[in-house]
Amino acid sequence: MIRLPRAPLPLLVPAMLAVALLVVPLIGLLQRAPWSSLGTRLADDAVLEATRVSLIVSFSAAGLCLLLGLPLAWVLARVDLPFPRLVRAVVLLPMVLPPVVAGAALLFALGRRGLIGQWLDSWFGVTLPFTTAGTILAATFVALPFFVTTVESALVAQGRDLEEAAAVNAAGPMTAFATVTVPSIRGAIGAGLALGWARALGEFGATITFAGSIGGRTRTLPLQAFLALESDPESAVAISVLLLAVSLGVLVGLRGRWLTR
Amino acid sequence: MSPMAPPAVGPVRIEVRGVVRREDFTLRLDTAISEERTAVIGPNGVGKTTLLRLIAGLERLESGELKIDGRVVDNAGSVFTAAHQRSVAVAFQDHRLFEHLRVVDNVAYPLRRAGLKRAAARNRAGDYLAAVGLSEAAMVRPAQLSGGQRQRASIARALATPARVLLLDEPLASVDDQSREDLRDLLTSTEHRTVVWVTHDPDDARYADTTLTLTSRTLNRASSQP
């Protein structure tokens, strides 16, 4: 038996409407899903290729989140920065920035004529737009704040106590970080990685703006789904169901364990 | 018990003259700790823990100077020797055990930092655990320990730290009466050259060579035991 707490109607009704708003589109998607041919549609060459690109891009982005985001989270949590609110806002910005704006910004910075891109091109012959590397950068740009905020809040909650204990046990700052700080927040690091990975997997707007939609190189699953929507809607629905299942799986896996501390 | 600590050649002299400012109070200090066993007493909130944190390098002077063994380690400016380079061991009042490590690896932690291999460090950590009567809990995680056991594990870790100075913050507050007597003997017989011991228990203070009384946020000079 589910025990329902007595909720006043003026709260209950809007709450139910909100749930409906979130759930109805998903039902709409699921009722259109070609369940009997789901397997063959997902095994289609174009879809498989997009899956390959998506896996490379999302795991590379998660790796970059760990490599760059873990130090960033530590700095945000432990260092007295000038203008802390502004710094934090900049780090969180990709969460609320329209992805198209993000893609355009990446283009103006790292495009062949961009701020840094022109030097990358003329000095090293490195071109990022319309490449898999560019796709990874776009995905990392949008995924990073999810990782950083998850890890940073764990670091803030933990405080400096254990790092102090490591210091008086003759551990230098890097040793303390590696042997005490990181292992004691490994749950949050895992949660941040899962969230960042899922966000990278679903990335669309920044990718299409910065890296385009080139089969086998920059066309990830969401781009493939968008492309298929015109020509082969059932394939688009099949990809959507797959992405929905993965996203839901990540959140259900994390529920209550790390997201709420 | 701590063969890696420097050979005992008398107590380490700790001299502090200066001001520590915290959010809620200001501590003015002018004292020298020069005995092997010094008990620090005084009412709650007077700054006893802050004094230990200052000596350990976890707190900075706002003005003045702190010398350990004749060497300036904090001059409220250009000189500040970090905690991990001060050769000071601490048993925290709130234990601060590393929850992701087994109890034996908590005690082995400072030994590993001193360069011992894992097996050797664990081996020696086992000796310290035996000394505090915690051998049976060596392989469990700290979360499974009682409050008194946690405190003993934290004492074992501090004793295992190869350092000249041992700082103890209410080390026996949560252990039972029977273990308290044994642990007092253990803490006073450690080969750390100088032990500074914050306590509320007059019985603890009796074990010290000197008692330092902190009053009204000002540290007075040490008074010798009668």
XYZ file of C-alpha atoms in Angstrom:
487
model
C 0.000 0.000 0.000
C 1.257 3.459 -0.870
C 0.588 5.934 1.902
C -0.533 9.232 0.421
C 0.101 12.238 2.627
C -2.830 14.581 2.691
C -1.948 17.369 0.278
C -4.063 20.491 -0.134
C -5.743 20.579 -3.542
C -4.251 23.937 -4.608
C -0.830 22.259 -4.342
C -1.787 18.817 -5.548
C -3.443 19.884 -8.803
C -0.568 21.996 -10.180
C 1.878 19.304 -9.044
C -0.026 16.691 -11.037
C -0.148 19.033 -14.050
C 3.611 19.438 -13.837
C 4.119 15.695 -13.807
C 1.752 15.392 -16.787
C 3.727 18.043 -18.661
C 6.885 15.996 -18.176
C 5.410 12.576 -18.759
C 2.933 13.073 -21.640
C 5.628 13.795 -24.281
C 7.453 10.663 -23.227
C 4.277 8.615 -23.613
C 3.807 10.250 -27.009
C 7.256 9.069 -27.976
C 6.830 5.558 -26.594
C 3.436 4.976 -28.277
C 5.031 5.819 -31.626
C 7.989 3.518 -31.051
C 8.291 0.725 -33.621
C 8.772 -1.894 -30.891
C 8.856 -4.940 -33.182
C 11.511 -3.487 -35.485
C 13.442 -1.527 -32.810
C 16.411 -3.867 -32.979
C 16.825 -3.775 -36.759
C 16.385 0.008 -36.861
C 19.078 0.512 -34.252
C 21.322 -1.920 -36.134
C 21.063 0.203 -39.275
C 24.494 1.246 -40.594
C 23.926 4.984 -40.172
C 22.640 4.483 -36.626
C 25.541 2.203 -35.720
C 27.979 4.782 -37.057
C 26.290 7.531 -35.056
C 26.398 5.261 -31.991
C 30.127 4.802 -32.477
C 30.683 8.574 -32.758
C 28.427 9.160 -29.736
C 30.317 6.649 -27.577
C 33.712 8.102 -28.532
C 32.513 11.673 -27.981
C 30.626 11.095 -24.702
C 33.353 9.031 -23.022
C 36.089 11.422 -24.185
C 34.065 14.343 -22.832
C 33.621 12.514 -19.511
C 37.382 11.913 -19.439
C 38.071 15.605 -20.074
C 35.586 16.493 -17.319
C 37.605 14.373 -14.897
C 40.957 15.689 -16.092
C 40.010 19.380 -16.052
C 36.919 19.468 -13.866
C 38.312 17.720 -10.784
C 41.079 20.317 -10.306
C 38.576 23.081 -11.080
C 36.107 21.775 -8.491
C 38.897 21.642 -5.907
C 39.998 25.204 -6.672
C 36.404 26.475 -6.443
C 35.855 24.675 -3.136
C 39.164 25.423 -1.427
C 40.765 28.579 -2.830
C 39.706 32.103 -1.927
C 39.158 33.397 -5.442
C 38.644 37.022 -6.378
C 35.039 37.658 -7.480
C 33.866 34.179 -6.412
C 30.281 34.736 -7.584
C 31.365 35.761 -11.038
C 33.771 32.829 -11.341
C 31.046 30.414 -10.240
C 28.549 31.969 -12.672
C 30.991 31.541 -15.563
C 31.510 27.888 -14.646
C 27.761 27.268 -14.495
C 26.957 29.290 -17.604
C 26.849 26.365 -20.079
C 23.952 24.913 -18.049
C 21.675 27.815 -18.991
C 23.293 29.148 -22.160
C 21.362 28.323 -25.351
C 23.445 25.542 -26.927
C 23.478 27.394 -30.255
C 25.140 30.327 -28.518
C 27.672 27.923 -27.060
C 28.376 26.519 -30.502
C 28.750 29.974 -32.042
C 31.056 31.013 -29.202
C 33.205 27.930 -29.766
C 33.307 28.756 -33.466
C 34.481 32.335 -32.859
C 37.107 31.086 -30.405
C 38.336 27.885 -32.000
C 37.166 28.158 -35.611
C 39.770 28.501 -38.350
C 39.506 32.276 -38.129
C 38.710 32.288 -34.411
C 40.568 33.930 -31.573
C 42.697 30.893 -30.808
C 41.684 28.754 -33.782
C 43.670 30.823 -36.286
C 46.881 30.129 -34.356
C 46.026 26.469 -33.906
C 45.574 26.336 -37.675
C 48.662 28.269 -38.795
C 51.096 26.995 -36.137
C 50.050 23.403 -35.620
C 47.762 22.735 -38.581
C 45.032 21.818 -36.101
C 41.458 22.439 -37.207
C 38.673 21.804 -34.730
C 35.360 22.693 -36.408
C 33.721 19.806 -38.262
C 36.016 17.245 -36.624
C 35.460 14.598 -33.958
C 37.835 16.534 -31.678
C 35.625 19.608 -32.087
C 32.561 17.506 -31.283
C 34.282 16.317 -28.094
C 35.081 19.921 -27.127
C 31.484 21.003 -27.668
C 30.234 18.100 -25.548
C 32.783 18.847 -22.811
C 31.756 22.519 -22.801
C 28.169 21.644 -21.917
C 28.968 18.664 -19.646
C 31.651 20.277 -17.489
C 29.366 22.268 -15.158
C 27.382 19.130 -14.265
C 30.564 17.388 -13.189
C 32.102 20.408 -11.464
C 29.047 21.356 -9.370
C 28.507 17.753 -8.229
C 32.125 17.359 -7.123
C 32.439 20.868 -5.717
C 29.423 20.490 -3.445
C 30.845 17.207 -2.137
C 34.155 18.936 -1.405
C 32.414 21.806 0.377
C 30.301 19.373 2.408
C 33.386 17.398 3.384
C 35.321 20.465 4.541
C 39.045 20.654 5.124
C 39.194 18.380 8.168
C 40.567 15.307 6.438
C 43.029 17.314 4.354
C 44.315 18.859 7.591
C 44.651 15.404 9.110
C 46.638 14.300 6.063
C 48.871 17.379 6.329
C 49.825 16.710 9.944
C 50.560 13.142 8.868
C 53.284 14.591 6.638
C 51.305 14.426 3.384
C 52.040 17.325 1.019
C 49.086 18.968 -0.732
C 49.204 16.755 -3.853
C 49.632 13.582 -1.793
C 46.709 14.605 0.425
C 44.618 15.278 -2.676
C 45.395 11.891 -4.213
C 45.322 9.707 -1.088
C 42.615 11.355 0.998
C 40.518 13.940 -0.853
C 39.784 11.998 -4.036
C 39.073 8.601 -2.417
C 36.747 10.136 0.152
C 34.581 11.848 -2.511
C 34.734 9.036 -5.060
C 30.944 8.633 -4.898
C 30.425 12.241 -5.976
C 33.089 11.891 -8.661
C 31.229 8.867 -10.034
C 27.926 10.742 -9.932
C 29.459 13.772 -11.656
C 30.935 11.545 -14.343
C 27.586 9.843 -14.954
C 25.765 13.186 -15.190
C 28.431 14.747 -17.397
C 28.542 11.681 -19.620
C 24.751 11.656 -20.018
C 24.719 15.380 -20.826
C 27.511 14.892 -23.382
C 25.627 11.988 -24.949
C 22.546 14.152 -25.432
C 24.414 17.229 -26.708
C 22.922 18.657 -29.912
C 22.890 22.432 -30.372
C 26.499 23.336 -29.701
C 27.630 20.325 -31.728
C 25.641 21.100 -34.857
C 26.713 24.743 -34.738
C 30.397 24.119 -34.129
C 31.005 20.723 -35.681
C 28.163 20.233 -38.133
C 26.653 16.859 -38.912
C 29.212 14.806 -40.807
C 28.523 11.079 -40.869
C 31.159 9.026 -39.058
C 32.915 12.119 -37.707
C 30.609 14.528 -35.957
C 27.138 13.033 -36.386
C 26.195 11.748 -32.942
C 22.959 9.935 -32.079
C 20.933 13.090 -31.376
C 22.043 14.569 -34.721
C 21.205 11.295 -36.443
C 17.763 11.327 -34.823
C 17.171 14.902 -36.007
C 18.296 14.009 -39.529
C 16.064 10.941 -39.622
C 13.018 12.837 -38.390
C 12.281 14.023 -41.961
C 13.207 10.963 -43.972
C 12.655 8.035 -41.616
C 10.635 9.078 -38.555
C 10.502 5.541 -37.145
C 14.292 5.430 -37.040
C 14.288 8.808 -35.241
C 11.833 7.426 -32.701
C 13.954 4.305 -32.195
C 17.063 6.423 -31.473
C 15.028 8.660 -29.183
C 13.774 5.673 -27.203
C 17.352 4.453 -26.830
C 18.574 7.855 -25.590
C 15.582 8.142 -23.276
C 16.316 4.733 -21.774
C 19.993 5.618 -21.213
C 19.167 8.986 -19.598
C 16.535 7.468 -17.357
C 18.907 4.640 -16.456
C 21.604 7.105 -15.357
C 19.209 9.097 -13.173
C 17.565 6.050 -11.621
C 21.030 4.632 -10.927
C 22.047 7.822 -9.147
C 18.780 8.533 -7.383
C 19.186 9.313 -3.723
C 22.714 8.026 -3.586
C 24.780 11.050 -4.528
C 22.483 13.698 -5.903
C 21.028 14.289 -2.482
C 23.664 14.382 0.155
C 57.783 2.931 20.112
C 58.685 5.312 17.322
C 62.087 4.276 16.054
C 61.866 6.652 13.087
C 61.567 9.775 15.217
C 64.796 11.681 15.711
C 66.774 10.540 18.761
C 65.593 12.110 21.982
C 67.848 15.007 22.867
C 65.596 16.834 25.275
C 62.395 18.701 24.611
C 61.716 20.802 21.539
C 61.307 24.426 22.545
C 58.174 26.086 21.156
C 58.045 29.863 21.468
C 55.067 31.883 20.390
C 54.454 35.567 20.711
C 51.719 37.107 18.645
C 48.058 37.296 17.704
C 45.743 34.805 16.013
C 42.452 36.231 14.816
C 39.553 33.921 14.155
C 36.020 34.777 13.163
C 34.722 34.698 16.715
C 37.719 35.669 18.829
C 41.233 36.956 19.031
C 43.935 35.002 20.810
C 46.973 36.825 22.163
C 49.872 34.572 22.898
C 53.143 35.106 24.698
C 54.654 31.918 25.959
C 57.301 29.290 25.594
C 56.767 25.551 25.892
C 60.025 24.012 26.967
C 59.146 20.956 29.006
C 58.727 17.450 27.665
C 55.119 17.109 28.847
C 52.936 20.215 28.922
C 49.240 20.184 29.776
C 47.135 23.049 28.435
C 44.052 23.845 30.469
C 41.447 26.599 30.475
C 37.724 27.173 29.968
C 35.872 26.224 26.789
C 36.328 28.544 23.849
C 39.458 30.123 25.257
C 41.572 29.026 22.290
C 43.294 25.832 23.444
C 42.602 24.070 20.148
C 43.655 27.174 18.231
C 47.017 27.088 20.027
C 47.536 23.481 18.905
C 46.447 24.328 15.360
C 48.892 27.222 15.308
C 51.795 25.006 16.382
C 50.748 22.345 13.842
C 50.678 24.852 10.981
C 46.906 24.667 10.417
C 46.469 28.286 11.527
C 48.465 31.400 10.715
C 49.595 34.191 12.999
C 48.160 37.586 12.180
C 51.155 39.219 13.813
C 54.128 38.036 15.810
C 56.335 35.000 15.516
C 56.307 31.270 16.192
C 59.542 29.360 16.677
C 59.932 25.605 16.899
C 63.331 24.409 18.061
C 64.812 27.865 17.494
C 63.618 28.037 13.888
C 60.980 30.553 12.822
C 58.109 28.626 11.212
C 55.592 31.499 11.061
C 56.328 35.228 11.174
C 52.909 36.427 10.009
C 54.466 37.289 6.677
C 57.078 35.826 4.399
C 57.878 32.777 6.503
C 55.347 29.987 6.873
C 56.358 26.360 7.123
C 53.457 24.197 5.959
C 51.942 21.618 8.303
C 53.381 18.629 6.458
C 56.904 20.001 6.858
C 56.762 20.839 10.577
C 57.439 17.406 12.082
C 54.392 17.752 14.285
C 51.878 14.960 14.955
C 48.297 15.684 16.017
C 45.540 13.614 17.614
C 42.399 15.605 16.820
C 39.524 15.826 19.249
C 37.143 14.846 16.448
C 39.432 11.955 15.403
C 39.423 12.702 11.644
C 39.989 9.129 10.572
C 40.141 8.404 6.852
C 36.861 6.566 6.319
C 37.941 4.991 3.035
C 40.887 3.220 4.670
C 40.928 0.286 7.065
C 41.861 1.129 10.648
C 45.340 -0.371 10.226
C 45.892 1.693 7.066
C 44.841 4.841 8.908
C 47.631 4.186 11.407
C 50.009 3.162 8.607
C 49.261 6.395 6.706
C 51.974 8.572 8.316
C 54.439 5.670 8.086
C 53.748 5.357 4.349
C 54.383 9.104 3.988
C 57.684 8.571 5.763
C 58.669 6.156 3.004
C 57.839 2.737 4.440
C 56.544 0.063 2.069
C 52.941 -1.031 2.538
C 53.712 -4.293 4.331
C 56.280 -2.763 6.680
C 54.004 0.192 7.447
C 51.065 -2.122 8.193
C 53.299 -4.248 10.351
C 54.403 -1.336 12.481
C 50.881 0.120 12.514
C 49.814 -3.190 14.055
C 52.184 -2.527 16.968
C 50.613 0.861 17.641
C 47.124 -0.615 17.427
C 48.155 -3.253 19.947
C 49.498 -0.535 22.220
C 46.114 1.231 22.263
C 44.261 -2.079 22.598
C 42.680 -2.047 19.161
C 44.325 -5.035 17.462
C 41.033 -6.811 16.872
C 39.685 -3.874 14.832
C 42.706 -3.536 12.533
C 40.964 -4.710 9.377
C 37.623 -2.919 9.722
C 36.647 0.520 8.449
C 36.455 3.392 10.937
C 32.667 3.609 10.460
C 32.348 0.336 12.377
C 34.181 1.631 15.453
C 32.629 3.055 18.618
C 33.493 6.588 19.726
C 36.115 5.342 22.171
C 37.638 3.039 19.578
C 37.812 5.864 17.056
C 39.652 7.977 19.574
C 42.129 5.180 20.245
C 42.690 4.702 16.516
C 43.374 8.399 16.149
C 45.842 8.271 19.063
C 47.585 5.306 17.446
C 47.895 7.248 14.180
C 49.368 10.270 15.975
C 51.824 8.064 17.882
C 52.864 6.428 14.609
C 53.684 9.788 13.025
C 57.444 10.256 13.018
C 57.600 13.757 14.462
C 59.387 15.656 17.181
C 56.264 17.222 18.642
C 53.031 15.430 19.545
C 49.910 17.563 19.972
C 46.892 16.012 21.671
C 43.486 17.661 21.736
C 41.398 16.118 24.525
C 42.796 12.715 23.581
C 40.994 10.772 26.297
C 37.615 12.515 26.280
C 35.618 9.607 24.871
C 37.468 6.553 26.198
C 36.287 4.624 29.243
C 37.955 5.011 32.645
C 39.832 1.745 32.470
C 41.500 2.449 29.117
C 42.153 6.040 30.167
C 44.731 5.010 32.746
C 46.593 2.786 30.255
C 46.490 5.390 27.514
C 47.846 8.081 29.835
C 50.860 5.911 30.518
C 51.259 5.301 26.802
C 50.995 8.984 25.874
C 53.460 10.069 28.510
C 55.953 7.357 27.573
C 55.999 8.150 23.856
C 59.355 8.958 22.327
C 58.076 12.190 20.857
C 60.367 14.777 22.359
C 57.642 17.206 23.283
C 54.018 16.487 24.067
C 51.453 19.277 24.341
C 48.212 18.010 25.754
C 44.955 19.968 25.829
C 42.696 18.609 28.541
C 39.790 19.242 30.886
C 40.724 16.415 33.197
C 42.827 17.422 36.220
C 44.118 13.834 36.354
C 45.615 14.280 32.888
C 47.296 17.501 33.945
C 48.928 15.667 36.849
C 50.903 13.595 34.361
C 52.480 16.681 32.836
C 55.708 18.388 33.834
C 54.078 21.788 33.377
C 50.601 23.221 33.142
C 49.782 26.081 30.844
C 46.582 27.903 31.711
C 44.713 29.872 29.066
C 42.446 32.584 30.388
C 40.237 35.159 28.703
C 41.738 34.701 25.270
C 45.216 35.461 26.530
C 47.763 32.770 27.063
C 49.634 33.276 30.296
C 53.069 32.058 31.016
C 53.524 28.495 32.017
C 53.427 27.658 35.670
C 55.459 24.746 36.892
C 53.815 21.825 38.601
C 53.953 21.961 42.383
